[in-house]
Coordinates of C-alpha atoms in Angstrom, one line a residue:
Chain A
X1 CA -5.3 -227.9 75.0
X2 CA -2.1 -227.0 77.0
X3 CA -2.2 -227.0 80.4
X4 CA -0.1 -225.6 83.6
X5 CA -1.2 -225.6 86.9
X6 CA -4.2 -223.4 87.3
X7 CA -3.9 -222.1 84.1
X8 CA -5.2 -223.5 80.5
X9 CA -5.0 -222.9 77.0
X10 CA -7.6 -223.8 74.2
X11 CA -8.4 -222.6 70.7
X12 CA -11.4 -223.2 69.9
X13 CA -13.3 -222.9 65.7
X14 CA -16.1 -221.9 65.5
X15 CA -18.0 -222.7 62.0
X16 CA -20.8 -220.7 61.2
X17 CA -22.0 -223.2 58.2
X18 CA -23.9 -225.9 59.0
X19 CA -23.3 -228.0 55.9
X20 CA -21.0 -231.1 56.2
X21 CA -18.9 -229.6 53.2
X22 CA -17.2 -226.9 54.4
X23 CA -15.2 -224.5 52.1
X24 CA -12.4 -223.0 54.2
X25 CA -9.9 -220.3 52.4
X26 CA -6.4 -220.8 52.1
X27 CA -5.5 -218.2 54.9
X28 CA -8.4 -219.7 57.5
X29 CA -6.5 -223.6 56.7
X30 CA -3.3 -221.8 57.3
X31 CA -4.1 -220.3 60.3
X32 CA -5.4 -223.3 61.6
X33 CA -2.3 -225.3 61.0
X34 CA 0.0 -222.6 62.5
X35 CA -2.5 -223.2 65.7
X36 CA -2.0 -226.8 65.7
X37 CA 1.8 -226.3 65.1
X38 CA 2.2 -224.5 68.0
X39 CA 0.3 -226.9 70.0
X40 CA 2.7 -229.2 69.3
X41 CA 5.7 -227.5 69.7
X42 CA 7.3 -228.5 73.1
X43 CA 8.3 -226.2 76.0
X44 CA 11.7 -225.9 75.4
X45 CA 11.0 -224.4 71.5
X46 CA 8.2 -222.2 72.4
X47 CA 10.9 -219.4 73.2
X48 CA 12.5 -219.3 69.5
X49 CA 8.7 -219.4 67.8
X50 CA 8.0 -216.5 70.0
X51 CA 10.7 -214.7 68.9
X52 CA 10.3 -216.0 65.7
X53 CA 6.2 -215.3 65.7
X54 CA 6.7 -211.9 67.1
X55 CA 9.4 -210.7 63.7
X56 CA 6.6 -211.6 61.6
X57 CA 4.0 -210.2 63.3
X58 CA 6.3 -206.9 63.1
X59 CA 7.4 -207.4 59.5
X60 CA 3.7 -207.6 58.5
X61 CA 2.2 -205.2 60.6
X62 CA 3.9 -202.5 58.2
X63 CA 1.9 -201.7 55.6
X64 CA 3.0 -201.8 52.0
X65 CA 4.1 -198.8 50.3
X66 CA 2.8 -197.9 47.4
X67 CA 6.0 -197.9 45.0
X68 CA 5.9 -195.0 42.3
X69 CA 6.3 -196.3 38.5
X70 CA 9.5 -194.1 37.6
X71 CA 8.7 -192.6 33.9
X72 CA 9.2 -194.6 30.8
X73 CA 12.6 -193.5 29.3
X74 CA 12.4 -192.1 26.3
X75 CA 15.2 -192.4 23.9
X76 CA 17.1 -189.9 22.1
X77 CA 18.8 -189.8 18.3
X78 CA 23.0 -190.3 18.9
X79 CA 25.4 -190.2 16.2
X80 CA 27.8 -192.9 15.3
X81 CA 31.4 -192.3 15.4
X82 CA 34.1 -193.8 13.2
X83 CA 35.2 -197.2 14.7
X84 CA 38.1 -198.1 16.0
X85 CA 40.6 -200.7 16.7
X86 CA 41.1 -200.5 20.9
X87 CA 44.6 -199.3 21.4
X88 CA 47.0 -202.1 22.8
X89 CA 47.9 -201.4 26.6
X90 CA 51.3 -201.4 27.7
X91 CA 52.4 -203.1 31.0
X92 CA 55.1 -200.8 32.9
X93 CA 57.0 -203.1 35.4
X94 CA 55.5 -201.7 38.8
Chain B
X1 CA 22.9 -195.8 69.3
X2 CA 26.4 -194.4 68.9
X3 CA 29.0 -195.9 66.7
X4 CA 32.7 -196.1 67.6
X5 CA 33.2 -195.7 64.1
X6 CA 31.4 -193.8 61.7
X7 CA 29.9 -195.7 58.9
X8 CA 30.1 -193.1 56.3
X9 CA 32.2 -189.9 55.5
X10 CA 31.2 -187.1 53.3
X11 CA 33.1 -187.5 49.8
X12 CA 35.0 -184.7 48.0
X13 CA 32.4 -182.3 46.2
X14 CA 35.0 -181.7 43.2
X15 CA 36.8 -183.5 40.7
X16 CA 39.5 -182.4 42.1
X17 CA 40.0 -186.0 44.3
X18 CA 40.0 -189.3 43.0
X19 CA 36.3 -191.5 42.9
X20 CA 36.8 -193.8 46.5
X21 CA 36.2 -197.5 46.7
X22 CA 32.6 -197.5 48.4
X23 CA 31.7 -194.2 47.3
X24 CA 28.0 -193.3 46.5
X25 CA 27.3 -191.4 43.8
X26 CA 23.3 -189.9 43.0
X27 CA 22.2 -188.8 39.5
X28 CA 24.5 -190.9 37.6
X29 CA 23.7 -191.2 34.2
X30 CA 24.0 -194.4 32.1
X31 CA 23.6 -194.3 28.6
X32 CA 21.8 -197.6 26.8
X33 CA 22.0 -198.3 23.2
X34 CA 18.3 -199.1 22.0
X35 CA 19.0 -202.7 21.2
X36 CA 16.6 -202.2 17.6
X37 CA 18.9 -199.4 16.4
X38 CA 22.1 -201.6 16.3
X39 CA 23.6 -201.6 13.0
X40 CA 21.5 -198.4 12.0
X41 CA 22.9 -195.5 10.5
X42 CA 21.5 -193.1 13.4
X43 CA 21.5 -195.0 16.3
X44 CA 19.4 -194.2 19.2
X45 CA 20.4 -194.2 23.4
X46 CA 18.4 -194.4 26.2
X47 CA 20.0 -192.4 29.4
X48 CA 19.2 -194.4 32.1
X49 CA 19.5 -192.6 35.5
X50 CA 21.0 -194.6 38.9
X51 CA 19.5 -192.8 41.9
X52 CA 22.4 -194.1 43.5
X53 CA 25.2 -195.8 42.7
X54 CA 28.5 -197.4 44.7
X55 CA 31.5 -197.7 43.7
X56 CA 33.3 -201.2 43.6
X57 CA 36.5 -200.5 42.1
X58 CA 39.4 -201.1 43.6
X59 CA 40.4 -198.1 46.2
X60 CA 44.3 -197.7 44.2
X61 CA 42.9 -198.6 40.6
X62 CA 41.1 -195.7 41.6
X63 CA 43.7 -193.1 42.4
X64 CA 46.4 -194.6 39.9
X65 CA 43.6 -194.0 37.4
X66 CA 43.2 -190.1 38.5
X67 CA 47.1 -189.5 38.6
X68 CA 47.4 -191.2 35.3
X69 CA 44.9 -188.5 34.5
X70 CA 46.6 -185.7 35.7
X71 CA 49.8 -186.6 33.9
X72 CA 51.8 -187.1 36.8
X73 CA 51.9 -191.6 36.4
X74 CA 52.1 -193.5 33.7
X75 CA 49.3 -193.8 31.1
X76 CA 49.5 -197.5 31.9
X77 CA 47.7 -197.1 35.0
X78 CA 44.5 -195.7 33.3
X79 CA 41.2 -197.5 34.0
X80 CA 38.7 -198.0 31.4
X81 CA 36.3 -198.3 33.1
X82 CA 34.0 -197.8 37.0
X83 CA 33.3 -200.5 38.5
X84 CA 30.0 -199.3 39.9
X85 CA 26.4 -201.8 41.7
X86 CA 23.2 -200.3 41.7
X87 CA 21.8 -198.9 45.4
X88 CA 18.3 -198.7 45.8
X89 CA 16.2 -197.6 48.9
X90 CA 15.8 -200.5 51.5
X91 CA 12.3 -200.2 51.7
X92 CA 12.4 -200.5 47.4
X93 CA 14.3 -203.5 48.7
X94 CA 12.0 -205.2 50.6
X95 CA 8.5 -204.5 48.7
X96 CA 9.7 -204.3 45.3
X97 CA 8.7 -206.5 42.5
X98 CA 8.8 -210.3 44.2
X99 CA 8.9 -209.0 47.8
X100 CA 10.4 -210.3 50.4
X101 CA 9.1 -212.9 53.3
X102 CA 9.9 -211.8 56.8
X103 CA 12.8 -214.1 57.3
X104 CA 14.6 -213.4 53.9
X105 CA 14.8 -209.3 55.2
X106 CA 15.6 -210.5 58.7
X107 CA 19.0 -212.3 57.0
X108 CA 19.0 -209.2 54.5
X109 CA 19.0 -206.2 56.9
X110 CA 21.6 -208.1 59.0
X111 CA 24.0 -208.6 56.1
X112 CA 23.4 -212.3 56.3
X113 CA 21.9 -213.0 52.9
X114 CA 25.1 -213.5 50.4
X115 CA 23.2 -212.0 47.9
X116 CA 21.9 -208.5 49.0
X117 CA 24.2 -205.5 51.2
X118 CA 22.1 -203.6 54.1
X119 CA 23.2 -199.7 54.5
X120 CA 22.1 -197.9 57.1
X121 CA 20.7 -194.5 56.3
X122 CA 23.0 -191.3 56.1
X123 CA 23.1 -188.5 58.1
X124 CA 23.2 -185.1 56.8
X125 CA 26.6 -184.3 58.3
X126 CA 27.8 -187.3 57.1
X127 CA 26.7 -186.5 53.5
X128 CA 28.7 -183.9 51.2
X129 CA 25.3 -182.3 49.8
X130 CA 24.2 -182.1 53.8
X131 CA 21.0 -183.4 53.4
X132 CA 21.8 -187.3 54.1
X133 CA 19.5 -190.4 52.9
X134 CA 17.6 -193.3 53.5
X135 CA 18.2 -196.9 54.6
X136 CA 19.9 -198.1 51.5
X137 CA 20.1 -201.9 49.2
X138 CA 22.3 -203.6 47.4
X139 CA 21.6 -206.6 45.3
X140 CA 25.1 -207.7 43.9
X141 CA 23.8 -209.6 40.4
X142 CA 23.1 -205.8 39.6
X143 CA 26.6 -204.3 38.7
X144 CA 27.4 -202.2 35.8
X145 CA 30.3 -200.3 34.3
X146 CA 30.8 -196.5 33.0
X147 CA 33.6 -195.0 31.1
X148 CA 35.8 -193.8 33.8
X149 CA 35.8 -190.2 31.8
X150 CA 32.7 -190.5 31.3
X151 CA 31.9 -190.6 34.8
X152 CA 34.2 -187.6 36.2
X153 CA 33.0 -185.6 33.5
X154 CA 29.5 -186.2 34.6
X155 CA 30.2 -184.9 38.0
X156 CA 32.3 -182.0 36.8
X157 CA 29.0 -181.4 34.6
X158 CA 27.3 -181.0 38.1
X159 CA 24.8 -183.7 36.3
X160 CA 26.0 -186.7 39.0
X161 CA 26.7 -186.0 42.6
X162 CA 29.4 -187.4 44.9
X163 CA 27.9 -187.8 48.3
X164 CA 29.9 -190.2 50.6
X165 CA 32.1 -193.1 51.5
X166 CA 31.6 -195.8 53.8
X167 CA 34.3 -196.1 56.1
X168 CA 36.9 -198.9 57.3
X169 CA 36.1 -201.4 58.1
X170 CA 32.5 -201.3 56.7
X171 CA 33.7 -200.9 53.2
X172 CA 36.0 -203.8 53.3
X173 CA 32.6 -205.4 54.9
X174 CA 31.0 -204.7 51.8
X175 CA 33.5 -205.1 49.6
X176 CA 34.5 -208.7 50.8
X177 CA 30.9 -209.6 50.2
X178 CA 30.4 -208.8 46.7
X179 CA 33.7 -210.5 45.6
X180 CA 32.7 -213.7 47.7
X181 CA 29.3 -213.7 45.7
X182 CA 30.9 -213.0 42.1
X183 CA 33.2 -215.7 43.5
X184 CA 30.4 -218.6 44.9
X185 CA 30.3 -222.0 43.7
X186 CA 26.9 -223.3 42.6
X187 CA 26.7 -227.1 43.8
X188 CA 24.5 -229.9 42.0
X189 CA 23.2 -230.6 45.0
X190 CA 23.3 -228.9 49.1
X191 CA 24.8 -231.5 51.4
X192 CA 22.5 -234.1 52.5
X193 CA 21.5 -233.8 55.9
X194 CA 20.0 -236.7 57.5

């Protein structure tokens, strides 16, 4: 809980399970931690993980494209020509 | 937001100019030997086809290469070969096989990741077909090479397309980059930071 004058900030969980052995998914744990990260993050830092926060929440906002296969390549019959020794280069004086 | 220098400039449609250091090229046809029919008799090649492709070469190679051509140099200054990196779209880029986190395309679209070159897209005036194209990628483990005949004849073929160059000092940007990552030292270990 963070608080500032008048104002205050909580984040609260709410569990809907009343068992004692709770099964949370990755992404819940996850988003827990980044909560309590933040928490902990002192004044003077809370300006770069905004900025940093706010690139993420635009870079994932953006849905994924769906990315077309390109066609398998099919390959073709070539004919082999006669080898050949690689001609020696000459070096002109520039 | 305008630019005090343009990034790109249309190329020369023809074969009638030298290929340009930082050109881009669409439709460029690279022919693969099928690894199984080495040794065969009748052989058998896969044409691979670059979307786009840049050129890497260096800017005089270049031009020495096409006088030496023309007859008008020395044959001496022939090149064998293009020097040429694979471009793919920026958003293939970014959501292609692997992906990419959020910070890894922050450092990538600014030009900061060694590894990977950010184009911004072309506009159609500043493309020779006129029709200009999207935000662009480079990664520079992805270079290749075609015959430097091979490659004019393509274009004269109408088959590959020459579309632009980037401009000075963006090309030297570029360029700069992919020698200095052909060019990095791998270290055991990063420098311990305590």
């Amino acid at each position: 809980m963070e608080e500032a004058g008048a104002a205050n900030f909580r984040v609260s969980i709410h569990f809907s399970e009343t068992t004692s052995e709770l099964e949370l998914p990755a992404a819940m744990r996850s988003r827990i931690l980044c909560h309590l990260l933040v928490s902990q993050i002192p004044d003077r830092g809370l300006g770069e993980a905004l900025e940093s926060l706010f690139e993420m929440w635009r870079f994932y906002r953006e849905p994924v494209p769906r990315m077309i296969e390109p066609p398998r390549p099919q390959s073709l019959p070539a004919k082999l020509g006669a080898t050949y020794d690689r001609p020696p280069f000459h070096i002109a004086e520039d | 937001m305008a630019r005090p220098t343009p990034i790109y400039q249309a190329s020369p449609p023809s074969v009638q100019h030298a290929l340009r250091q930082g050109e881009i090229l669409t439709n460029l046809i690279q022919i693969h030997l099928d690894l199984q029919t080495i040794g065969l008799p009748e052989p058998r090649v896969t044409p691979r086809r670059h979307e786009y492709a840049l050129v890497l070469s260096q800017d005089c190679d270049l031009d020495l290469d096409f006088n030496a051509r023309a007859g008008t140099i020395s044959a001496d200054k022939l090149i064998p070969c293009v020097l040429f990196c694979e471009v793919i779209t920026a958003q293939e880029l970014r959501f292609g096989p692997g992906g990419m986190n959020s910070t890894i395309w922050g450092n990538v679209r600014a030009n900061k990741h060694e590894r990977y070159q950010f184009l911004q897209k072309v506009e159609p005036t500043e493309d020779c077909s006129g029709k200009g194209f999207p935000e662009l990628g480079i990664d520079f483990k992805r270079y290749f090479t075609i015959q430097a005949d091979e490659v004019y004849r393509r274009i004269e073929l109408g088959e590959a397309q020459r579309r632009c160059v980037l401009s000075s000092p963006y090309l030297e940007h570029l360029c700069c980059r992919f020698a200095n990552y052909l060019s990095r030292v791998a270290l055991p270990l990063d420098h311990l930071s305590e």
